[in-house]
PDB file of C-alpha atoms in Angstrom:
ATOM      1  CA  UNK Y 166     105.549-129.650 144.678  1.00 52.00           C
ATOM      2  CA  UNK Y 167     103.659-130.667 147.857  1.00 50.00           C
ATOM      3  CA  UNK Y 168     105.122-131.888 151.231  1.00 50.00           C
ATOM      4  CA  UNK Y 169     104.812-135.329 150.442  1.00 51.00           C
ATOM      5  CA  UNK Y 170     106.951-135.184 147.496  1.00 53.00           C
ATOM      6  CA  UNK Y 171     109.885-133.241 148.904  1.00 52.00           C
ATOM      7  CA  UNK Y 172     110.219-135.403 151.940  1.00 52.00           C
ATOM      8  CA  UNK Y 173     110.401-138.525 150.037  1.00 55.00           C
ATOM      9  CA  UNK Y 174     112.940-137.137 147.762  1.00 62.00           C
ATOM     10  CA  UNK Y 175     114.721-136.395 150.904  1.00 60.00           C
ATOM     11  CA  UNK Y 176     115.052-139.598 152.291  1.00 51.00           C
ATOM     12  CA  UNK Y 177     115.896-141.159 148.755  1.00 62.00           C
ATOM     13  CA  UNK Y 178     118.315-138.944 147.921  1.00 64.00           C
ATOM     14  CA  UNK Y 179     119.936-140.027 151.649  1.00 58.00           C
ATOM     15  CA  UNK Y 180     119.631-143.688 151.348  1.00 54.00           C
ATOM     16  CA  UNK Y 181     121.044-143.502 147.931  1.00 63.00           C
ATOM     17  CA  UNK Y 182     124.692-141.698 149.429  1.00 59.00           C
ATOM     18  CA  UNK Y 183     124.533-144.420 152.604  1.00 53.00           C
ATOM     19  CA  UNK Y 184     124.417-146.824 149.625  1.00 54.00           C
ATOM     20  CA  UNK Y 185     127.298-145.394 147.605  1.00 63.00           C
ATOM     21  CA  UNK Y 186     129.171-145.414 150.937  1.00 59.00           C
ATOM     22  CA  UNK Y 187     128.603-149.220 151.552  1.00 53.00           C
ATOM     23  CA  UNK Y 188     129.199-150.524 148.164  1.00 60.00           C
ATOM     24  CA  UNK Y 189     132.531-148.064 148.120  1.00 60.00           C
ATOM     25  CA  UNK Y 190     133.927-149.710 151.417  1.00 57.00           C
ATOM     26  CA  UNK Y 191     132.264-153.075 149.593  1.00 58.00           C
ATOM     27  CA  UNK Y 192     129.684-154.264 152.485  1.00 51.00           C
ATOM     28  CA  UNK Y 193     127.251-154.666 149.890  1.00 51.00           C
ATOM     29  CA  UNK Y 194     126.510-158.671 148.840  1.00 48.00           C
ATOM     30  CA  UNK Y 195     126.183-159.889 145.217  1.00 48.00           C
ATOM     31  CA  UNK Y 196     125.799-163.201 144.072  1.00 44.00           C
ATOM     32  CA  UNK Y 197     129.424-163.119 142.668  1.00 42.00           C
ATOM     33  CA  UNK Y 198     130.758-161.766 145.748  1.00 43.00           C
ATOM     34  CA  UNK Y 199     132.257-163.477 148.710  1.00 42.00           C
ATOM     35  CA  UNK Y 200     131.180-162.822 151.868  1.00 41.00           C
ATOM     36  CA  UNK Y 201     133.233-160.447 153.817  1.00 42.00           C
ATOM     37  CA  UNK Y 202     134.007-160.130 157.156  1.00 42.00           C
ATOM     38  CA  UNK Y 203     132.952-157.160 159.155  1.00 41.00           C
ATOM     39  CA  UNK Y 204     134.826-155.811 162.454  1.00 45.00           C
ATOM     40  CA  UNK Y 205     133.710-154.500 165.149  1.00 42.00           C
ATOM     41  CA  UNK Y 206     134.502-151.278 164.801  1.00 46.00           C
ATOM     42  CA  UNK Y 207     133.590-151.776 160.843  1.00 50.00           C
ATOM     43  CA  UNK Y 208     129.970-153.030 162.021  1.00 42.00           C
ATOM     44  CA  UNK Y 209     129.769-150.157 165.572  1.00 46.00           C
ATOM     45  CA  UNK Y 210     130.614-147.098 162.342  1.00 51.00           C
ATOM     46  CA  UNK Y 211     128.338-148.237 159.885  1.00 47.00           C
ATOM     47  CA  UNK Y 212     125.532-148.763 162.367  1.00 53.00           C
ATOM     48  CA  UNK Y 213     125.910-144.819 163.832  1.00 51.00           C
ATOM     49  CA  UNK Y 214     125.323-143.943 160.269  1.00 49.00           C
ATOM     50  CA  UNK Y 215     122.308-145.926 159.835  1.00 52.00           C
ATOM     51  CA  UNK Y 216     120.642-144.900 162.987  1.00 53.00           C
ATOM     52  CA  UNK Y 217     121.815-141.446 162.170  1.00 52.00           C
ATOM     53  CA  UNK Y 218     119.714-141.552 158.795  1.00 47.00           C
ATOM     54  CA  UNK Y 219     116.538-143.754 160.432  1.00 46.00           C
ATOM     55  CA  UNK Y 220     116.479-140.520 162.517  1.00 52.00           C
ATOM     56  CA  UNK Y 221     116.159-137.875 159.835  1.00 47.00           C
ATOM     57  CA  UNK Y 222     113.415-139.917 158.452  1.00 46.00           C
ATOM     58  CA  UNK Y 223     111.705-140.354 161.663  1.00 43.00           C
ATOM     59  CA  UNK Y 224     112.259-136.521 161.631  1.00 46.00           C
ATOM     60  CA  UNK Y 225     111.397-135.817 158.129  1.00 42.00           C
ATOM     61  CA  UNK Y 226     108.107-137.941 158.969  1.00 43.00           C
ATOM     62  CA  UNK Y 227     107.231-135.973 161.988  1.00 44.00           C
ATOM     63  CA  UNK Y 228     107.757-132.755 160.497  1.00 40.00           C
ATOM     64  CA  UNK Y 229     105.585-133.829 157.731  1.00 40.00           C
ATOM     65  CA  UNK Y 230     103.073-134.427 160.188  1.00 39.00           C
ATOM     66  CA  UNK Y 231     103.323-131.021 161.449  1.00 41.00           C
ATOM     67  CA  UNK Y 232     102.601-129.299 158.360  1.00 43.00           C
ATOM     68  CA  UNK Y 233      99.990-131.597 157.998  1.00 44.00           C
ATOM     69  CA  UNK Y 234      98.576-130.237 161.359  1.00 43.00           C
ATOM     70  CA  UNK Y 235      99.008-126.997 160.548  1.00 43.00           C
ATOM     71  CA  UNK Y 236      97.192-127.273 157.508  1.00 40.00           C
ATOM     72  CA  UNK Y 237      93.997-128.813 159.153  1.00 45.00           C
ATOM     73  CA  UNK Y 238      93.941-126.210 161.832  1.00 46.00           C
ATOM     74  CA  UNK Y 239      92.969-123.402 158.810  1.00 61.00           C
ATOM     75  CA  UNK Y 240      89.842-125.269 158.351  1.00 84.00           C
ATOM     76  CA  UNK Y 241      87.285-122.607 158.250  1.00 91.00           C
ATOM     77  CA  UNK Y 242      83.670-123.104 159.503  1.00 94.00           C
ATOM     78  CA  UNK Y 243      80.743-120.715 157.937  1.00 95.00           C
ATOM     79  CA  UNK Y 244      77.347-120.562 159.880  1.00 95.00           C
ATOM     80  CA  UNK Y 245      74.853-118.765 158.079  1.00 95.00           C
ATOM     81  CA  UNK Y 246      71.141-117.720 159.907  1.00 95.00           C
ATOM     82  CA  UNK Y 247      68.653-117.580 157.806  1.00 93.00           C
ATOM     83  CA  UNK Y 248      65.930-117.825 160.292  1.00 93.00           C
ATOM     84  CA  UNK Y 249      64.698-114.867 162.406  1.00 90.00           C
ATOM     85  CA  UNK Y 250      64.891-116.286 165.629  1.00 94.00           C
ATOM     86  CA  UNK Y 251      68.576-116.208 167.262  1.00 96.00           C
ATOM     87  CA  UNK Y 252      71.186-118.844 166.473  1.00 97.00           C
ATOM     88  CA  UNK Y 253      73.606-119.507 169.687  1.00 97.00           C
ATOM     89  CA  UNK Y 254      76.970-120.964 168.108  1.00 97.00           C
ATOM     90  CA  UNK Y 255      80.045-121.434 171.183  1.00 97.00           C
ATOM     91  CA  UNK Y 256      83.429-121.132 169.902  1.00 97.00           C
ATOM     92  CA  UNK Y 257      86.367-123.117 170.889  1.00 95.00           C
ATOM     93  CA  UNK Y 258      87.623-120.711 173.314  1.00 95.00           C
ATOM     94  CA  UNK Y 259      83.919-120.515 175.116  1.00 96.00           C
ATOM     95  CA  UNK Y 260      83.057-117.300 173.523  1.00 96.00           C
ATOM     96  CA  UNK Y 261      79.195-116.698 172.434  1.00 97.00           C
ATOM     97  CA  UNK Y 262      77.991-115.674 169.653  1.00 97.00           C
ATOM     98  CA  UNK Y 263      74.638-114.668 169.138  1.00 97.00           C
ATOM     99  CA  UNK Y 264      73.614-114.432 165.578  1.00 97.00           C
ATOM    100  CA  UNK Y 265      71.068-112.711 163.985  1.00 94.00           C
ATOM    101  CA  UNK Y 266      68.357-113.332 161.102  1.00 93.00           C
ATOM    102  CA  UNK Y 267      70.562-113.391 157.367  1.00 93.00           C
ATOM    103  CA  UNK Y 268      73.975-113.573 159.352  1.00 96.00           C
ATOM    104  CA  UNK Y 269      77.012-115.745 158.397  1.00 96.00           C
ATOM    105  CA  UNK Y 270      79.754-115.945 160.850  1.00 97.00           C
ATOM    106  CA  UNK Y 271      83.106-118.023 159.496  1.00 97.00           C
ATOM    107  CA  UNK Y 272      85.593-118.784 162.357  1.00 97.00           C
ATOM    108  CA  UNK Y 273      88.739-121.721 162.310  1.00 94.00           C
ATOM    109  CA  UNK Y 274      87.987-125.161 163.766  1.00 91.00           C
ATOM    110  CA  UNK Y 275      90.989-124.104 165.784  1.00 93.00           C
ATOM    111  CA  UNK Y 276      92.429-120.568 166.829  1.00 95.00           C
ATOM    112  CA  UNK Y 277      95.598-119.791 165.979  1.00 93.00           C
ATOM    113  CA  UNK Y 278      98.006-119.614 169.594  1.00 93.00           C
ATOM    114  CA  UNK Y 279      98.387-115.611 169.364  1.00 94.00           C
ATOM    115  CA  UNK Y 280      94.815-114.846 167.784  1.00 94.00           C
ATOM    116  CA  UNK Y 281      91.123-115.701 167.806  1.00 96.00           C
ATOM    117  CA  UNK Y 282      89.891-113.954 164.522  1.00 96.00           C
ATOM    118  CA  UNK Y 283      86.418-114.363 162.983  1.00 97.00           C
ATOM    119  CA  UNK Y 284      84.383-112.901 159.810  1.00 96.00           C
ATOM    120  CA  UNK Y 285      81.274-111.310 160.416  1.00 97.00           C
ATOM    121  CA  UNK Y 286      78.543-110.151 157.806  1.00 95.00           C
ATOM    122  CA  UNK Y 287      75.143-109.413 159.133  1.00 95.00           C
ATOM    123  CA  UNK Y 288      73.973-108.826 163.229  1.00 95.00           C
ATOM    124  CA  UNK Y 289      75.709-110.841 166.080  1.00 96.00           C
ATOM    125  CA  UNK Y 290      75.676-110.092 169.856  1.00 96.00           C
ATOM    126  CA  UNK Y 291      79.414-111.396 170.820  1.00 97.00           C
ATOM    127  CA  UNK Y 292      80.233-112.704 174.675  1.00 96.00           C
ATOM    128  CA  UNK Y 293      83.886-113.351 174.182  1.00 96.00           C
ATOM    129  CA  UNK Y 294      85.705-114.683 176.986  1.00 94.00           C
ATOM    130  CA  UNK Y 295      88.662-112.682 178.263  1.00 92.00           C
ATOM    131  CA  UNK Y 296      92.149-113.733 177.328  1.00 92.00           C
ATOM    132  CA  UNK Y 297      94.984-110.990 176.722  1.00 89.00           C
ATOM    133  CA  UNK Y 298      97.397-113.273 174.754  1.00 91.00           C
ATOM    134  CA  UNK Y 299      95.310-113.821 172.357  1.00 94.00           C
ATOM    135  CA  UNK Y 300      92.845-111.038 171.116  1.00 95.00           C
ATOM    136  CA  UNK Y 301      89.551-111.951 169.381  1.00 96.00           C
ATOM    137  CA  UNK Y 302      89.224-109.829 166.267  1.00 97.00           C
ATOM    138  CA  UNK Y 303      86.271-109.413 163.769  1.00 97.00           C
ATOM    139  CA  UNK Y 304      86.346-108.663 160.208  1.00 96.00           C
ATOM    140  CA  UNK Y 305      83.409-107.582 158.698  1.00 94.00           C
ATOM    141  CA  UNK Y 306      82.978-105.713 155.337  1.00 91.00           C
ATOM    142  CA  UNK Y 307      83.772-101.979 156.140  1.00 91.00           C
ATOM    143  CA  UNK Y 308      85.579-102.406 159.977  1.00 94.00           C
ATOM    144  CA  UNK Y 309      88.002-104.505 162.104  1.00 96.00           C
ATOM    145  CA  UNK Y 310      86.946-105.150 165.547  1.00 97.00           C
ATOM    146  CA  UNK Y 311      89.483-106.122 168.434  1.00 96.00           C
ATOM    147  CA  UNK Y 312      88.186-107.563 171.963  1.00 93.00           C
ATOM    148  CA  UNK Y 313      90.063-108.966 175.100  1.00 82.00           C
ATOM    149  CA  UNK Y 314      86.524-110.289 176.592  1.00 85.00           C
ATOM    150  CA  UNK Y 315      83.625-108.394 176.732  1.00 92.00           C
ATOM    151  CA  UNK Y 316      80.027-108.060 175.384  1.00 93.00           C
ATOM    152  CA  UNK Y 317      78.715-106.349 172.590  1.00 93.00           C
ATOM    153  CA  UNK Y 318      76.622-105.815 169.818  1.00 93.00           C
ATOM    154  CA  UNK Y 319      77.591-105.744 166.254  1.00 94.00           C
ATOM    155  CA  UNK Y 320      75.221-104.670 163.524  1.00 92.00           C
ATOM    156  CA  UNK Y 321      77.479-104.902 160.094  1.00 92.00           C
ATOM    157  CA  UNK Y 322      74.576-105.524 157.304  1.00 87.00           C
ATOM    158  CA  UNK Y 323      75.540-105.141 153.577  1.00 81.00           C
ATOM    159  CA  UNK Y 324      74.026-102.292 152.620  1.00 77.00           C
ATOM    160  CA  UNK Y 325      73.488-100.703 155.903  1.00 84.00           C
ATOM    161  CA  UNK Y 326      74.747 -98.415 158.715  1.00 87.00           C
ATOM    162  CA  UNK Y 327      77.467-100.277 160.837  1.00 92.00           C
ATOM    163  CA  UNK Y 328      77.000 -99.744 164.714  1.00 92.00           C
ATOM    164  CA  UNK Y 329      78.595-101.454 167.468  1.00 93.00           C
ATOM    165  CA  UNK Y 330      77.362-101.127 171.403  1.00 92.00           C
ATOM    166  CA  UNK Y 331      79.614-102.072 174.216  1.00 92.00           C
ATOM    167  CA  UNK Y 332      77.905-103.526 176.879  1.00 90.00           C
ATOM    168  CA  UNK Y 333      80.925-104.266 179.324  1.00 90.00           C
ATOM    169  CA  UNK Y 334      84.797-104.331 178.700  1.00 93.00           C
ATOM    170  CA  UNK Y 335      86.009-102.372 176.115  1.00 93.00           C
ATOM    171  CA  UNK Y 336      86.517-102.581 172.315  1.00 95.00           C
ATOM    172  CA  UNK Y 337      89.226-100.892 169.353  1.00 95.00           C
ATOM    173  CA  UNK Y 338      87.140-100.229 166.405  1.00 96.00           C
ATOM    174  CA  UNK Y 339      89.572 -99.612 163.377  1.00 95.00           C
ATOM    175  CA  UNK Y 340      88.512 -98.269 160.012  1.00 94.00           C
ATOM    176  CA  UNK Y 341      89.976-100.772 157.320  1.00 89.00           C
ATOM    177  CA  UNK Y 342      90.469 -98.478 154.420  1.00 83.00           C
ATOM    178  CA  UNK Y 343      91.356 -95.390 156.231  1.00 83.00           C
ATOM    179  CA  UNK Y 344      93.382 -94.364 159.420  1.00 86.00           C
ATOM    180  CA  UNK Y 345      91.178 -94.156 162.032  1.00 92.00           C
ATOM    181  CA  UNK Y 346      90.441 -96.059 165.273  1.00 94.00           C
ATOM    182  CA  UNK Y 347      88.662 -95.390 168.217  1.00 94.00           C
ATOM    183  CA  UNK Y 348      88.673 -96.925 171.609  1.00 95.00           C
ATOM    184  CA  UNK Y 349      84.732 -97.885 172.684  1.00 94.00           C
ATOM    185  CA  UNK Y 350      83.914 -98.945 176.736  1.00 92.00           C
ATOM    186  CA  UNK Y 351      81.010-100.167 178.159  1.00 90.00           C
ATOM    187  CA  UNK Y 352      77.560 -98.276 177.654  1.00 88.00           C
ATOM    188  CA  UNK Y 353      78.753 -96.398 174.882  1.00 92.00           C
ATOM    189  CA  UNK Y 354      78.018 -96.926 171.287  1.00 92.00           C
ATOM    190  CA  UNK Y 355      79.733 -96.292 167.794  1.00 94.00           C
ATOM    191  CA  UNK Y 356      77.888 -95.866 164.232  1.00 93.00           C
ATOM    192  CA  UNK Y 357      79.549 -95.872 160.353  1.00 92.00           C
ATOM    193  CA  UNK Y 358      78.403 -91.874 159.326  1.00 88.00           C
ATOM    194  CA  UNK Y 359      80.068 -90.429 156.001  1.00 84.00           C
ATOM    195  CA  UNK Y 360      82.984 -92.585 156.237  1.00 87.00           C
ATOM    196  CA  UNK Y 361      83.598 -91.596 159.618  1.00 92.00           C
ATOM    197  CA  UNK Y 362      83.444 -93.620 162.701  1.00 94.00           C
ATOM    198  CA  UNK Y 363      81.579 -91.475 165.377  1.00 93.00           C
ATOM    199  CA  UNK Y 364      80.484 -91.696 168.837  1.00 93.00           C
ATOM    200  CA  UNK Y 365      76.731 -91.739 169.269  1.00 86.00           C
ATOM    201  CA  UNK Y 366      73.922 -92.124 171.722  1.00 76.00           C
ATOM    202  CA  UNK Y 367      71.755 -94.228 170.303  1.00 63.00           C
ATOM    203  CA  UNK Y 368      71.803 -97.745 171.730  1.00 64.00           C
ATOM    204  CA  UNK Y 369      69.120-100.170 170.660  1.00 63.00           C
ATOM    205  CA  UNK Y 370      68.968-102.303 174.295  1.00 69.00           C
ATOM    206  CA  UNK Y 371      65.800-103.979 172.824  1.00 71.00           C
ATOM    207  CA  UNK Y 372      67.326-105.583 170.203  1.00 72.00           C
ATOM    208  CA  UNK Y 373      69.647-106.750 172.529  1.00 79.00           C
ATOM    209  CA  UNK Y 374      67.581-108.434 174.895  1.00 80.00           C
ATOM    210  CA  UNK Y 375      65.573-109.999 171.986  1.00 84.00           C
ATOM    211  CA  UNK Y 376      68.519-112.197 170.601  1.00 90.00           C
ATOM    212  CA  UNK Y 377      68.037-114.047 174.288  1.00 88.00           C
ATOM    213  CA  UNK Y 378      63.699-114.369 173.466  1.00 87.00           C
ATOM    214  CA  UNK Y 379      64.043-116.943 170.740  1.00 93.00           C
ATOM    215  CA  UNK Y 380      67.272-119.075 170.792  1.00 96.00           C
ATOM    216  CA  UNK Y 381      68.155-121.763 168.511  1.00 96.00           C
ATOM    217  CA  UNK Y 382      71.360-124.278 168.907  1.00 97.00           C
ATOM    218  CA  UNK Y 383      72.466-126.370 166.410  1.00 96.00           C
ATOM    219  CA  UNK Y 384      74.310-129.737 166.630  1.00 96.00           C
ATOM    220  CA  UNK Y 385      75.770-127.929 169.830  1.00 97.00           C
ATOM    221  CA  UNK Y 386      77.079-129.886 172.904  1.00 97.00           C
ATOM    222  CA  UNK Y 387      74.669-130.503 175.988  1.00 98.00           C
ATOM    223  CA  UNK Y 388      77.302-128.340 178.050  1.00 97.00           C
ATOM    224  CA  UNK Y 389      77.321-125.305 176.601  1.00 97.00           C
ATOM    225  CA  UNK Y 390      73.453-124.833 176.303  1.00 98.00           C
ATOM    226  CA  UNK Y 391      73.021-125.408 179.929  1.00 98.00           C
ATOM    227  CA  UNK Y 392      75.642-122.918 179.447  1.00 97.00           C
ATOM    228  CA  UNK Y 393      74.223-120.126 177.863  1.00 97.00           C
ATOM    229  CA  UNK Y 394      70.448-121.229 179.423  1.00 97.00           C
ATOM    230  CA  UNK Y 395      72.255-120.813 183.070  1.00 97.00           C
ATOM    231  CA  UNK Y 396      73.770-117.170 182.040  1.00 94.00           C
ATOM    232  CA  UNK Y 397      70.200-115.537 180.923  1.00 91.00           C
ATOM    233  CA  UNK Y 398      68.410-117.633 184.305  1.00 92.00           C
ATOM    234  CA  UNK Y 399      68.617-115.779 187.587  1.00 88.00           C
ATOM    235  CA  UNK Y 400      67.259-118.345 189.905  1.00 91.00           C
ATOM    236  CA  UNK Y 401      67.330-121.832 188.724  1.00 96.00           C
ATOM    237  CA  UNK Y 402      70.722-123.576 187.440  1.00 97.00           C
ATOM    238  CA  UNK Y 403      70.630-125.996 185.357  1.00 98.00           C
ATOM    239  CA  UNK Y 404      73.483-129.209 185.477  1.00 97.00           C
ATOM    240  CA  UNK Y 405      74.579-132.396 184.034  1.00 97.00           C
ATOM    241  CA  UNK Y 406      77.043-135.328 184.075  1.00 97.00           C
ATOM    242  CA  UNK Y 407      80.508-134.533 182.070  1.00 96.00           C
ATOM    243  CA  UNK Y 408      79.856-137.676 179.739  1.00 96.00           C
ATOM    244  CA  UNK Y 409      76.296-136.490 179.489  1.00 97.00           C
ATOM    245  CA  UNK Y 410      78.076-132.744 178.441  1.00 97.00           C
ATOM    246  CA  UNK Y 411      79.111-134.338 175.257  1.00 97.00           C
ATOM    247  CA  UNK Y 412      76.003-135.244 174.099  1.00 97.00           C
ATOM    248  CA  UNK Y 413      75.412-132.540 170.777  1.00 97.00           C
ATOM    249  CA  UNK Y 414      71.399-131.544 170.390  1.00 97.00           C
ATOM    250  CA  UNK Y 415      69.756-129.037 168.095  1.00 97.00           C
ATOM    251  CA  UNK Y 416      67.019-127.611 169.381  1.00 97.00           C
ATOM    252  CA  UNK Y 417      64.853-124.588 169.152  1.00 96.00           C
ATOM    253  CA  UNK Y 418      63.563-122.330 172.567  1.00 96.00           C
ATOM    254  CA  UNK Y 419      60.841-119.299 172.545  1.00 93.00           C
ATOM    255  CA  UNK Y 420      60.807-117.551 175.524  1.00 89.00           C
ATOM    256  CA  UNK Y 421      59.968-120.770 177.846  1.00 94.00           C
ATOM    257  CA  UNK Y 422      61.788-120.330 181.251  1.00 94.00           C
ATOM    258  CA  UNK Y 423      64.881-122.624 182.027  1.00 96.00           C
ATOM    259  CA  UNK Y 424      62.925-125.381 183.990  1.00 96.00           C
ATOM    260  CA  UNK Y 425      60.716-125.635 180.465  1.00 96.00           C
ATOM    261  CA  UNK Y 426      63.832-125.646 178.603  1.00 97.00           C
ATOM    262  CA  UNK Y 427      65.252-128.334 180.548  1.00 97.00           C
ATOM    263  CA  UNK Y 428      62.033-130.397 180.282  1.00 97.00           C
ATOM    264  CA  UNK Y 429      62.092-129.995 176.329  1.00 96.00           C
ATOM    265  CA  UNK Y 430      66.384-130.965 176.105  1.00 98.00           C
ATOM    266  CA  UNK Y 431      65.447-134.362 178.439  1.00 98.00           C
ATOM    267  CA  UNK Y 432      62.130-134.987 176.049  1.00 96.00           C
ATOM    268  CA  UNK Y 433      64.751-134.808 173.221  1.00 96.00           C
ATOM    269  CA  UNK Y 434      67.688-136.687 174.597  1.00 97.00           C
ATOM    270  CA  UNK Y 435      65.444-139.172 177.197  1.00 97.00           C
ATOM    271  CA  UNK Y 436      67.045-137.943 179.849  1.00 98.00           C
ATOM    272  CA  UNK Y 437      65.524-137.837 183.586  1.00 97.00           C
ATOM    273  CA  UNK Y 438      64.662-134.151 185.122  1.00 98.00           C
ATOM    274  CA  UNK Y 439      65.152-133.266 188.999  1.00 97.00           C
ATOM    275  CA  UNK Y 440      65.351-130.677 190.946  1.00 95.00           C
ATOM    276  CA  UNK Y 441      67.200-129.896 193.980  1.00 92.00           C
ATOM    277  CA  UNK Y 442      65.968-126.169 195.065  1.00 94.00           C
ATOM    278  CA  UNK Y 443      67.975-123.590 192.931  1.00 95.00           C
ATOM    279  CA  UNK Y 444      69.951-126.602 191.270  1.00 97.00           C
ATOM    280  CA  UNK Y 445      67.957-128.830 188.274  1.00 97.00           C
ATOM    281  CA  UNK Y 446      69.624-131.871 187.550  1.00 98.00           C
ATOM    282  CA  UNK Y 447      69.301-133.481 183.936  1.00 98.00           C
ATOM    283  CA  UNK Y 448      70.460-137.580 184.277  1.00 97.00           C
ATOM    284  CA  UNK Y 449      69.677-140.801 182.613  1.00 95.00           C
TER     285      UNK Y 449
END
């Protein structure tokens, strides 16, 4: 039976005993019926009860609501890459996530308030911002991956080795069908060998650098990708209005430098380009 149903059945199974009530003490009118005369005190007790019922239904209706909330906030998003170049999705907590060629990453529209948990199948770099109340985990097919805030790379292919890279912070790697974790800080790396999670040395740095070569963003807000343009530029910034922030683009970059890119996003959006030394300003 949903929600719906139960609440209504509530509140009409309470009017019907306020109505009982009323037509027992006989303040209900019939067209037979003389009118009776209420008192004071008659009119004062029977009008606590009805504002006492008017609030459980404002109550019932509001918790209704809730669950209704609650219920939304599960809605899962799936981005899948089928491309080779790298798609640049921001979560709702400002974490990055860079994903690879043939990756799908599903996340919630919303996190939960003690969690930030998202699936991973396929190769992602992951910039998750810090927050120690609520860890960001990753599932992906073979391992569970818990962050506070850190970067690092993720390769978790069907099929394939997994191998996981810290490149600051630190990360728990756990081993889903066996009992085995392992505790990975930055510059050192972890692979998937005979069911066995094992340090190693190998570190593919390359790769790493080539998710920022060939960036894609799609139906992503103006603010974060000045965001993620500013974090790979170490000279010019790049800036906007708030209202112009929440302007959503898609648009593709290939190793043009951030001046180019903001050229291209103002080409796109008709927006006006300035520059103010190390600052670039994008305006109507």
């Amino acid at each position: 039976m949903s929600e719906t149903k139960r609440n209504k059945e509530r509140v009409d199974r309470a009017w019907n005993k306020l109505y009982d009530r009323l037509d027992a003490d006989g303040l209900l009118l019939s067209g037979r019926q003389d009118r009776k005369r209420l008192s004071a005190s008659m009119l004062w007790k029977w009008g606590a009860v009805a504002a006492i019922w008017v609030g459980i239904c404002v109550f019932l209706t509001v918790t209704y609501r809730k669950v209704g909330e609650s219920v939304e906030a599960q809605a899962l998003i799936m981005q899948e890459n089928t491309e080779q170049s790298t798609l640049v999705t921001t979560l709702e907590d400002g974490s990055i996530v860079y994903m690879g060629g043939e990756t799908s990453l599903q996340y919630p529209e919303h996190f939960s308030m003690d969690k930030r948990e998202v699936s991973l199948q396929g190769n992602a770099l992951f910039d998750v911002t810090g927050n120690r109340e609520r860890p960001f985990l990753i599932e992906t097919e073979e391992v569970r991956i818990e962050v506070l805030g850190t970067m690092f790379h993720v390769k978790s292919d069907v099929g394939s080795t997994f191998e996981l890279s810290v490149q600051r912070g630190k990360v728990k790697v756990a081993l889903k069908n066996k009992n085995q974790e392992m505790y990975v800080n930055a510059g050192e790396a972890v692979t998937l060998k005979t069911h066995q999670l094992r340090f190693t040395d190998y570190r593919d740095d390359t790769r790493i650098a080539h998710y920022w070569k060939s960036m894609r963003f799609k139906d992503e807000s103006l603010m974060n990708i000045l965001r993620v343009i500013n974090m790979h530029s170490s000279g010019l910034q790049l800036k906007t209005s708030p209202s112009l922030g929440e302007r959503r683009l898609t648009v593709a970059f290939s190793g043009e430098a951030p001046e180019s890119m903001a050229e291209l996003i103002c080409l796109a959006m008709n927006l006006k380009y300035t520059r103010e030394g190390d600052i670039g300003v994008l305006s109507e």
